[in-house]
């Protein structure tokens, strides 16, 4: 439900309506990252992010953030030496308890979901739930004709573990082909190890989809946005649609 933004902020009890109007006039209030210019602007307290002097006012129970992870940034909450996906979040999306739901290698780019909804993340990551993840991979060598069949049957990795059936589609043929891979599990370095077992090598990897949610092509590397209500529904109901 949409309501006047000054009313929503004042309803949190810290500032009066008059004080909120002043804060808006000073440019201290943002709605989903954009400065609010009028107290009459409408917002949805449940689904929009409202921030005051750079700090989010947390009306939403959980945040679900889609990030297009660049290379060289790690999928962790904090690290002494390396930048993490949480370091890239804009102020208005920062909140205690956020973590990346699943890992991409440091040199892999693309869709990382950042959330504070532990239950949904657990569902997504559980080996039992088999949520599909879609990747684009650039390979170092031409694709041999049997690779797609091996992926379908189940690649045997160098340590003897057998992968679940995966779908491999050739998108661009050539000396360094581009392929799409759909996986329903997430073992350590899985795609790189699958291609290594087939005598090939991944030179670039990007995740473009998790369950029914596709990475927004408008997000540049390092950028993020909140999931829409529809996307949240797709993720939280993953058990049914995978
Ligand atoms: N498979 C990999 O090898 N790396 C990733 O980051 C994701 C899947």
PDB file of C-alpha atoms and ligand atoms in Angstrom:
ATOM      1  CA  UNK A   1       0.000   0.000   0.000  1.00  0.00           C
ATOM      2  CA  UNK A   2       1.328   3.441  -0.955  1.00  0.00           C
ATOM      3  CA  UNK A   3       1.288   6.305   1.496  1.00  0.00           C
ATOM      4  CA  UNK A   4       2.850   9.752   1.774  1.00  0.00           C
ATOM      5  CA  UNK A   5       6.510   9.380   2.574  1.00  0.00           C
ATOM      6  CA  UNK A   6       6.492  12.004   5.364  1.00  0.00           C
ATOM      7  CA  UNK A   7       3.727  10.058   7.065  1.00  0.00           C
ATOM      8  CA  UNK A   8       5.588   6.760   6.779  1.00  0.00           C
ATOM      9  CA  UNK A   9       8.782   8.180   8.278  1.00  0.00           C
ATOM     10  CA  UNK A  10       6.977  10.037  11.044  1.00  0.00           C
ATOM     11  CA  UNK A  11       5.083   6.854  11.927  1.00  0.00           C
ATOM     12  CA  UNK A  12       8.397   5.319  13.074  1.00  0.00           C
ATOM     13  CA  UNK A  13       8.244   7.731  16.026  1.00  0.00           C
ATOM     14  CA  UNK A  14      11.664   9.381  15.791  1.00  0.00           C
ATOM     15  CA  UNK A  15      10.719  12.572  13.938  1.00  0.00           C
ATOM     16  CA  UNK A  16       7.595  14.717  13.805  1.00  0.00           C
ATOM     17  CA  UNK A  17       5.885  15.425  10.464  1.00  0.00           C
ATOM     18  CA  UNK A  18       7.405  18.947  10.529  1.00  0.00           C
ATOM     19  CA  UNK A  19      10.897  17.586  11.149  1.00  0.00           C
ATOM     20  CA  UNK A  20      10.472  15.027   8.367  1.00  0.00           C
ATOM     21  CA  UNK A  21       9.442  17.796   5.958  1.00  0.00           C
ATOM     22  CA  UNK A  22      12.652  19.677   6.825  1.00  0.00           C
ATOM     23  CA  UNK A  23      14.736  16.549   6.280  1.00  0.00           C
ATOM     24  CA  UNK A  24      13.128  16.115   2.858  1.00  0.00           C
ATOM     25  CA  UNK A  25      13.778  19.773   2.003  1.00  0.00           C
ATOM     26  CA  UNK A  26      17.466  19.279   2.881  1.00  0.00           C
ATOM     27  CA  UNK A  27      17.683  16.314   0.503  1.00  0.00           C
ATOM     28  CA  UNK A  28      18.322  13.883   3.384  1.00  0.00           C
ATOM     29  CA  UNK A  29      15.636  11.394   2.395  1.00  0.00           C
ATOM     30  CA  UNK A  30      15.974   8.882  -0.416  1.00  0.00           C
ATOM     31  CA  UNK A  31      13.451   6.498  -1.884  1.00  0.00           C
ATOM     32  CA  UNK A  32      15.023   3.436  -3.520  1.00  0.00           C
ATOM     33  CA  UNK A  33      18.234   5.417  -3.911  1.00  0.00           C
ATOM     34  CA  UNK A  34      16.715   8.592  -5.431  1.00  0.00           C
ATOM     35  CA  UNK A  35      16.479  11.843  -3.460  1.00  0.00           C
ATOM     36  CA  UNK A  36      12.910  12.663  -2.400  1.00  0.00           C
ATOM     37  CA  UNK A  37      11.893  16.212  -3.294  1.00  0.00           C
ATOM     38  CA  UNK A  38       8.417  16.401  -1.843  1.00  0.00           C
ATOM     39  CA  UNK A  39       6.783  15.156   1.380  1.00  0.00           C
ATOM     40  CA  UNK A  40       3.802  14.221  -0.763  1.00  0.00           C
ATOM     41  CA  UNK A  41       5.755  11.595  -2.666  1.00  0.00           C
ATOM     42  CA  UNK A  42       4.191   8.175  -2.190  1.00  0.00           C
ATOM     43  CA  UNK A  43       5.987   5.056  -1.073  1.00  0.00           C
ATOM     44  CA  UNK A  44       5.226   1.496  -0.102  1.00  0.00           C
ATOM     45  CA  UNK A  45       6.625   0.963   3.392  1.00  0.00           C
ATOM     46  CA  UNK A  46       6.769  -2.822   2.935  1.00  0.00           C
ATOM     47  CA  UNK A  47       8.479  -2.929  -0.432  1.00  0.00           C
ATOM     48  CA  UNK A  48      10.441   0.292  -0.977  1.00  0.00           C
ATOM     49  CA  UNK A  49      13.729   1.228   0.666  1.00  0.00           C
ATOM     50  CA  UNK A  50      13.562   4.583   2.398  1.00  0.00           C
ATOM     51  CA  UNK A  51      16.794   6.025   3.735  1.00  0.00           C
ATOM     52  CA  UNK A  52      17.528   8.950   5.998  1.00  0.00           C
ATOM     53  CA  UNK A  53      20.996  10.494   5.795  1.00  0.00           C
ATOM     54  CA  UNK A  54      22.207   7.371   4.043  1.00  0.00           C
ATOM     55  CA  UNK A  55      20.778   4.923   6.568  1.00  0.00           C
ATOM     56  CA  UNK A  56      17.967   2.639   5.549  1.00  0.00           C
ATOM     57  CA  UNK A  57      14.806   2.798   7.574  1.00  0.00           C
ATOM     58  CA  UNK A  58      14.033  -0.874   7.763  1.00  0.00           C
ATOM     59  CA  UNK A  59      10.380  -1.438   7.038  1.00  0.00           C
ATOM     60  CA  UNK A  60      10.973  -4.477   4.933  1.00  0.00           C
ATOM     61  CA  UNK A  61      11.144  -7.720   6.815  1.00  0.00           C
ATOM     62  CA  UNK A  62      13.810  -9.066   4.465  1.00  0.00           C
ATOM     63  CA  UNK A  63      15.906  -7.597   1.696  1.00  0.00           C
ATOM     64  CA  UNK A  64      16.590  -9.469  -1.534  1.00  0.00           C
ATOM     65  CA  UNK A  65      19.271  -7.820  -3.641  1.00  0.00           C
ATOM     66  CA  UNK A  66      20.367  -8.817  -7.137  1.00  0.00           C
ATOM     67  CA  UNK A  67      23.999  -7.959  -7.738  1.00  0.00           C
ATOM     68  CA  UNK A  68      26.007  -8.242 -10.930  1.00  0.00           C
ATOM     69  CA  UNK A  69      29.287  -9.268  -9.332  1.00  0.00           C
ATOM     70  CA  UNK A  70      32.440  -8.059 -11.052  1.00  0.00           C
ATOM     71  CA  UNK A  71      35.689 -10.047 -11.195  1.00  0.00           C
ATOM     72  CA  UNK A  72      38.011  -9.687  -8.226  1.00  0.00           C
ATOM     73  CA  UNK A  73      35.236  -9.329  -5.652  1.00  0.00           C
ATOM     74  CA  UNK A  74      34.580 -12.246  -3.352  1.00  0.00           C
ATOM     75  CA  UNK A  75      31.236 -13.731  -2.311  1.00  0.00           C
ATOM     76  CA  UNK A  76      31.720 -13.253   1.423  1.00  0.00           C
ATOM     77  CA  UNK A  77      30.415 -10.923   4.106  1.00  0.00           C
ATOM     78  CA  UNK A  78      33.810  -9.530   5.116  1.00  0.00           C
ATOM     79  CA  UNK A  79      37.460 -10.021   4.346  1.00  0.00           C
ATOM     80  CA  UNK A  80      40.644  -8.384   5.600  1.00  0.00           C
ATOM     81  CA  UNK A  81      42.262  -7.905   2.230  1.00  0.00           C
ATOM     82  CA  UNK A  82      39.751  -8.414  -0.568  1.00  0.00           C
ATOM     83  CA  UNK A  83      36.625  -6.502  -1.500  1.00  0.00           C
ATOM     84  CA  UNK A  84      33.420  -8.430  -0.870  1.00  0.00           C
ATOM     85  CA  UNK A  85      30.006  -8.192  -2.500  1.00  0.00           C
ATOM     86  CA  UNK A  86      28.728  -6.471   0.663  1.00  0.00           C
ATOM     87  CA  UNK A  87      31.353  -3.732   0.250  1.00  0.00           C
ATOM     88  CA  UNK A  88      29.720  -2.851  -3.070  1.00  0.00           C
ATOM     89  CA  UNK A  89      26.257  -2.234  -1.629  1.00  0.00           C
ATOM     90  CA  UNK A  90      24.999   1.355  -1.742  1.00  0.00           C
ATOM     91  CA  UNK A  91      24.278   2.914   1.671  1.00  0.00           C
ATOM     92  CA  UNK A  92      20.528   2.645   1.371  1.00  0.00           C
ATOM     93  CA  UNK A  93      20.695  -1.134   0.952  1.00  0.00           C
ATOM     94  CA  UNK A  94      23.057  -1.781   3.843  1.00  0.00           C
ATOM     95  CA  UNK A  95      21.620  -3.586   6.800  1.00  0.00           C
ATOM     96  CA  UNK A  96      22.867  -5.977   9.487  1.00  0.00           C
ATOM     97  CA  UNK A  97      22.455  -9.638   8.679  1.00  0.00           C
ATOM     98  CA  UNK A  98      22.913  -9.459   4.907  1.00  0.00           C
ATOM     99  CA  UNK A  99      24.978 -12.194   3.274  1.00  0.00           C
ATOM    100  CA  UNK A 100      25.495 -13.595  -0.214  1.00  0.00           C
ATOM    101  CA  UNK A 101      23.269 -16.648  -0.733  1.00  0.00           C
ATOM    102  CA  UNK A 102      25.736 -18.892  -2.518  1.00  0.00           C
ATOM    103  CA  UNK A 103      29.220 -18.346  -3.820  1.00  0.00           C
ATOM    104  CA  UNK A 104      30.725 -17.444  -7.128  1.00  0.00           C
ATOM    105  CA  UNK A 105      34.479 -17.746  -7.615  1.00  0.00           C
ATOM    106  CA  UNK A 106      36.442 -14.490  -7.413  1.00  0.00           C
ATOM    107  CA  UNK A 107      36.929 -14.481 -11.181  1.00  0.00           C
ATOM    108  CA  UNK A 108      33.290 -15.404 -11.978  1.00  0.00           C
ATOM    109  CA  UNK A 109      30.933 -12.534 -12.757  1.00  0.00           C
ATOM    110  CA  UNK A 110      27.166 -12.225 -12.645  1.00  0.00           C
ATOM    111  CA  UNK A 111      24.161 -12.861 -10.472  1.00  0.00           C
ATOM    112  CA  UNK A 112      24.710 -13.025  -6.729  1.00  0.00           C
ATOM    113  CA  UNK A 113      21.696 -12.870  -4.471  1.00  0.00           C
ATOM    114  CA  UNK A 114      22.286 -10.947  -1.257  1.00  0.00           C
ATOM    115  CA  UNK A 115      19.678 -11.339   1.420  1.00  0.00           C
ATOM    116  CA  UNK A 116      18.996 -11.501   5.147  1.00  0.00           C
ATOM    117  CA  UNK A 117      16.327 -14.173   4.688  1.00  0.00           C
ATOM    118  CA  UNK A 118      18.150 -17.217   6.011  1.00  0.00           C
ATOM    119  CA  UNK A 119      15.302 -19.616   5.354  1.00  0.00           C
ATOM    120  CA  UNK A 120      14.973 -18.815   1.657  1.00  0.00           C
ATOM    121  CA  UNK A 121      18.745 -18.829   1.241  1.00  0.00           C
ATOM    122  CA  UNK A 122      18.935 -22.212   2.903  1.00  0.00           C
ATOM    123  CA  UNK A 123      16.232 -23.558   0.573  1.00  0.00           C
ATOM    124  CA  UNK A 124      18.098 -22.173  -2.409  1.00  0.00           C
ATOM    125  CA  UNK A 125      21.436 -23.593  -1.361  1.00  0.00           C
ATOM    126  CA  UNK A 126      20.374 -26.945   0.019  1.00  0.00           C
ATOM    127  CA  UNK A 127      21.755 -29.767  -2.146  1.00  0.00           C
ATOM    128  CA  UNK A 128      18.312 -31.365  -1.900  1.00  0.00           C
ATOM    129  CA  UNK A 129      16.417 -28.499  -3.491  1.00  0.00           C
ATOM    130  CA  UNK A 130      18.139 -28.699  -6.924  1.00  0.00           C
ATOM    131  CA  UNK A 131      17.408 -25.117  -7.873  1.00  0.00           C
ATOM    132  CA  UNK A 132      18.736 -24.549 -11.380  1.00  0.00           C
ATOM    133  CA  UNK A 133      21.475 -21.983 -12.023  1.00  0.00           C
ATOM    134  CA  UNK A 134      22.326 -20.855 -15.514  1.00  0.00           C
ATOM    135  CA  UNK A 135      25.860 -19.865 -16.564  1.00  0.00           C
ATOM    136  CA  UNK A 136      27.564 -18.579 -19.682  1.00  0.00           C
ATOM    137  CA  UNK A 137      31.064 -19.948 -20.164  1.00  0.00           C
ATOM    138  CA  UNK A 138      33.740 -18.973 -22.657  1.00  0.00           C
ATOM    139  CA  UNK A 139      35.988 -21.952 -23.358  1.00  0.00           C
ATOM    140  CA  UNK A 140      39.659 -22.079 -24.249  1.00  0.00           C
ATOM    141  CA  UNK A 141      39.248 -24.778 -26.918  1.00  0.00           C
ATOM    142  CA  UNK A 142      36.656 -25.871 -29.481  1.00  0.00           C
ATOM    143  CA  UNK A 143      33.844 -27.966 -28.028  1.00  0.00           C
ATOM    144  CA  UNK A 144      34.159 -31.661 -28.757  1.00  0.00           C
ATOM    145  CA  UNK A 145      31.031 -33.327 -30.095  1.00  0.00           C
ATOM    146  CA  UNK A 146      30.578 -35.637 -27.092  1.00  0.00           C
ATOM    147  CA  UNK A 147      30.803 -32.977 -24.330  1.00  0.00           C
ATOM    148  CA  UNK A 148      27.058 -32.210 -24.239  1.00  0.00           C
ATOM    149  CA  UNK A 149      26.294 -35.940 -23.911  1.00  0.00           C
ATOM    150  CA  UNK A 150      28.822 -36.331 -21.098  1.00  0.00           C
ATOM    151  CA  UNK A 151      27.208 -33.351 -19.309  1.00  0.00           C
ATOM    152  CA  UNK A 152      23.796 -34.973 -19.755  1.00  0.00           C
ATOM    153  CA  UNK A 153      24.931 -38.352 -18.442  1.00  0.00           C
ATOM    154  CA  UNK A 154      26.839 -36.842 -15.492  1.00  0.00           C
ATOM    155  CA  UNK A 155      30.449 -35.651 -15.627  1.00  0.00           C
ATOM    156  CA  UNK A 156      32.904 -37.570 -13.441  1.00  0.00           C
ATOM    157  CA  UNK A 157      35.258 -35.073 -11.793  1.00  0.00           C
ATOM    158  CA  UNK A 158      38.964 -35.733 -11.180  1.00  0.00           C
ATOM    159  CA  UNK A 159      38.282 -36.666  -7.533  1.00  0.00           C
ATOM    160  CA  UNK A 160      35.773 -39.312  -8.657  1.00  0.00           C
ATOM    161  CA  UNK A 161      32.587 -37.430  -7.739  1.00  0.00           C
ATOM    162  CA  UNK A 162      29.767 -37.819 -10.237  1.00  0.00           C
ATOM    163  CA  UNK A 163      27.847 -34.670 -11.203  1.00  0.00           C
ATOM    164  CA  UNK A 164      24.120 -34.601 -11.723  1.00  0.00           C
ATOM    165  CA  UNK A 165      22.886 -34.319 -15.265  1.00  0.00           C
ATOM    166  CA  UNK A 166      23.514 -30.821 -16.683  1.00  0.00           C
ATOM    167  CA  UNK A 167      22.376 -29.151 -19.892  1.00  0.00           C
ATOM    168  CA  UNK A 168      25.076 -27.796 -22.192  1.00  0.00           C
ATOM    169  CA  UNK A 169      24.098 -25.651 -25.184  1.00  0.00           C
ATOM    170  CA  UNK A 170      26.495 -24.207 -27.737  1.00  0.00           C
ATOM    171  CA  UNK A 171      25.733 -20.502 -28.302  1.00  0.00           C
ATOM    172  CA  UNK A 172      28.750 -19.438 -30.393  1.00  0.00           C
ATOM    173  CA  UNK A 173      30.949 -21.970 -32.155  1.00  0.00           C
ATOM    174  CA  UNK A 174      34.628 -21.380 -32.930  1.00  0.00           C
ATOM    175  CA  UNK A 175      38.108 -21.640 -31.475  1.00  0.00           C
ATOM    176  CA  UNK A 176      36.914 -20.244 -28.117  1.00  0.00           C
ATOM    177  CA  UNK A 177      33.224 -21.152 -28.062  1.00  0.00           C
ATOM    178  CA  UNK A 178      30.540 -19.615 -25.844  1.00  0.00           C
ATOM    179  CA  UNK A 179      28.260 -22.114 -24.122  1.00  0.00           C
ATOM    180  CA  UNK A 180      25.311 -22.066 -21.766  1.00  0.00           C
ATOM    181  CA  UNK A 181      25.290 -24.499 -18.851  1.00  0.00           C
ATOM    182  CA  UNK A 182      22.321 -25.285 -16.620  1.00  0.00           C
ATOM    183  CA  UNK A 183      23.267 -26.902 -13.317  1.00  0.00           C
ATOM    184  CA  UNK A 184      21.040 -28.173 -10.543  1.00  0.00           C
ATOM    185  CA  UNK A 185      23.771 -28.417  -7.933  1.00  0.00           C
ATOM    186  CA  UNK A 186      26.661 -26.265  -6.790  1.00  0.00           C
ATOM    187  CA  UNK A 187      29.909 -28.052  -6.029  1.00  0.00           C
ATOM    188  CA  UNK A 188      33.169 -26.163  -5.532  1.00  0.00           C
ATOM    189  CA  UNK A 189      34.454 -24.801  -8.906  1.00  0.00           C
ATOM    190  CA  UNK A 190      31.951 -27.159 -10.484  1.00  0.00           C
ATOM    191  CA  UNK A 191      31.757 -25.809 -14.032  1.00  0.00           C
ATOM    192  CA  UNK A 192      35.509 -25.309 -14.309  1.00  0.00           C
ATOM    193  CA  UNK A 193      36.081 -28.850 -13.055  1.00  0.00           C
ATOM    194  CA  UNK A 194      33.411 -30.300 -15.371  1.00  0.00           C
ATOM    195  CA  UNK A 195      35.070 -28.789 -18.436  1.00  0.00           C
ATOM    196  CA  UNK A 196      38.523 -29.787 -17.177  1.00  0.00           C
ATOM    197  CA  UNK A 197      37.288 -33.401 -16.982  1.00  0.00           C
ATOM    198  CA  UNK A 198      36.271 -33.115 -20.638  1.00  0.00           C
ATOM    199  CA  UNK A 199      39.694 -31.791 -21.707  1.00  0.00           C
ATOM    200  CA  UNK A 200      38.628 -28.161 -22.005  1.00  0.00           C
ATOM    201  CA  UNK A 201      39.139 -25.021 -19.866  1.00  0.00           C
ATOM    202  CA  UNK A 202      36.842 -22.185 -18.820  1.00  0.00           C
ATOM    203  CA  UNK A 203      38.348 -18.775 -19.531  1.00  0.00           C
ATOM    204  CA  UNK A 204      35.356 -16.667 -18.467  1.00  0.00           C
ATOM    205  CA  UNK A 205      32.270 -17.537 -16.462  1.00  0.00           C
ATOM    206  CA  UNK A 206      29.118 -15.571 -15.715  1.00  0.00           C
ATOM    207  CA  UNK A 207      25.966 -16.611 -13.836  1.00  0.00           C
ATOM    208  CA  UNK A 208      22.866 -15.243 -15.503  1.00  0.00           C
ATOM    209  CA  UNK A 209      19.975 -16.939 -13.700  1.00  0.00           C
ATOM    210  CA  UNK A 210      18.983 -18.451 -10.351  1.00  0.00           C
ATOM    211  CA  UNK A 211      15.747 -20.446 -10.288  1.00  0.00           C
ATOM    212  CA  UNK A 212      13.213 -18.436 -12.268  1.00  0.00           C
ATOM    213  CA  UNK A 213      15.008 -15.094 -11.785  1.00  0.00           C
ATOM    214  CA  UNK A 214      17.220 -13.723 -14.566  1.00  0.00           C
ATOM    215  CA  UNK A 215      20.052 -11.235 -14.040  1.00  0.00           C
ATOM    216  CA  UNK A 216      18.838  -7.779 -15.071  1.00  0.00           C
ATOM    217  CA  UNK A 217      20.737  -6.862 -18.250  1.00  0.00           C
ATOM    218  CA  UNK A 218      20.587  -3.180 -17.219  1.00  0.00           C
ATOM    219  CA  UNK A 219      22.830  -3.838 -14.203  1.00  0.00           C
ATOM    220  CA  UNK A 220      26.434  -3.041 -14.983  1.00  0.00           C
ATOM    221  CA  UNK A 221      29.136  -5.019 -13.179  1.00  0.00           C
ATOM    222  CA  UNK A 222      29.240  -3.928  -9.546  1.00  0.00           C
ATOM    223  CA  UNK A 223      25.668  -2.607  -9.626  1.00  0.00           C
ATOM    224  CA  UNK A 224      22.697  -4.013  -7.787  1.00  0.00           C
ATOM    225  CA  UNK A 225      18.994  -3.532  -7.349  1.00  0.00           C
ATOM    226  CA  UNK A 226      16.258  -4.875  -5.145  1.00  0.00           C
ATOM    227  CA  UNK A 227      14.302  -7.807  -6.464  1.00  0.00           C
ATOM    228  CA  UNK A 228      10.778  -6.966  -7.578  1.00  0.00           C
ATOM    229  CA  UNK A 229       7.847  -8.463  -5.680  1.00  0.00           C
ATOM    230  CA  UNK A 230       7.374 -10.887  -8.549  1.00  0.00           C
ATOM    231  CA  UNK A 231      11.017 -11.996  -8.459  1.00  0.00           C
ATOM    232  CA  UNK A 232      10.879 -12.450  -4.684  1.00  0.00           C
ATOM    233  CA  UNK A 233       7.848 -14.671  -5.147  1.00  0.00           C
ATOM    234  CA  UNK A 234       9.723 -16.764  -7.707  1.00  0.00           C
ATOM    235  CA  UNK A 235      12.659 -17.219  -5.343  1.00  0.00           C
ATOM    236  CA  UNK A 236      10.684 -17.890  -2.190  1.00  0.00           C
ATOM    237  CA  UNK A 237       8.475 -20.389  -4.036  1.00  0.00           C
ATOM    238  CA  UNK A 238      11.429 -22.115  -5.637  1.00  0.00           C
ATOM    239  CA  UNK A 239      10.531 -25.459  -4.166  1.00  0.00           C
ATOM    240  CA  UNK A 240       7.524 -25.621  -6.484  1.00  0.00           C
ATOM    241  CA  UNK A 241       9.054 -24.240  -9.688  1.00  0.00           C
ATOM    242  CA  UNK A 242      12.831 -24.805  -9.537  1.00  0.00           C
TER     243      UNK A 242
HETATM  244  N1  LIG B   1      31.231 -23.094 -11.254  1.00  0.00           N
HETATM  245  C1  LIG B   1      32.502 -22.623 -11.174  1.00  0.00           C
HETATM  246  O1  LIG B   1      33.449 -23.285 -11.578  1.00  0.00           O
HETATM  247  N2  LIG B   1      32.678 -21.406 -10.614  1.00  0.00           N
HETATM  248  C2  LIG B   1      31.677 -20.629 -10.168  1.00  0.00           C
HETATM  249  O2  LIG B   1      31.919 -19.519  -9.702  1.00  0.00           O
HETATM  250  C3  LIG B   1      30.358 -21.125 -10.275  1.00  0.00           C
HETATM  251  C4  LIG B   1      30.166 -22.365 -10.816  1.00  0.00           C
END
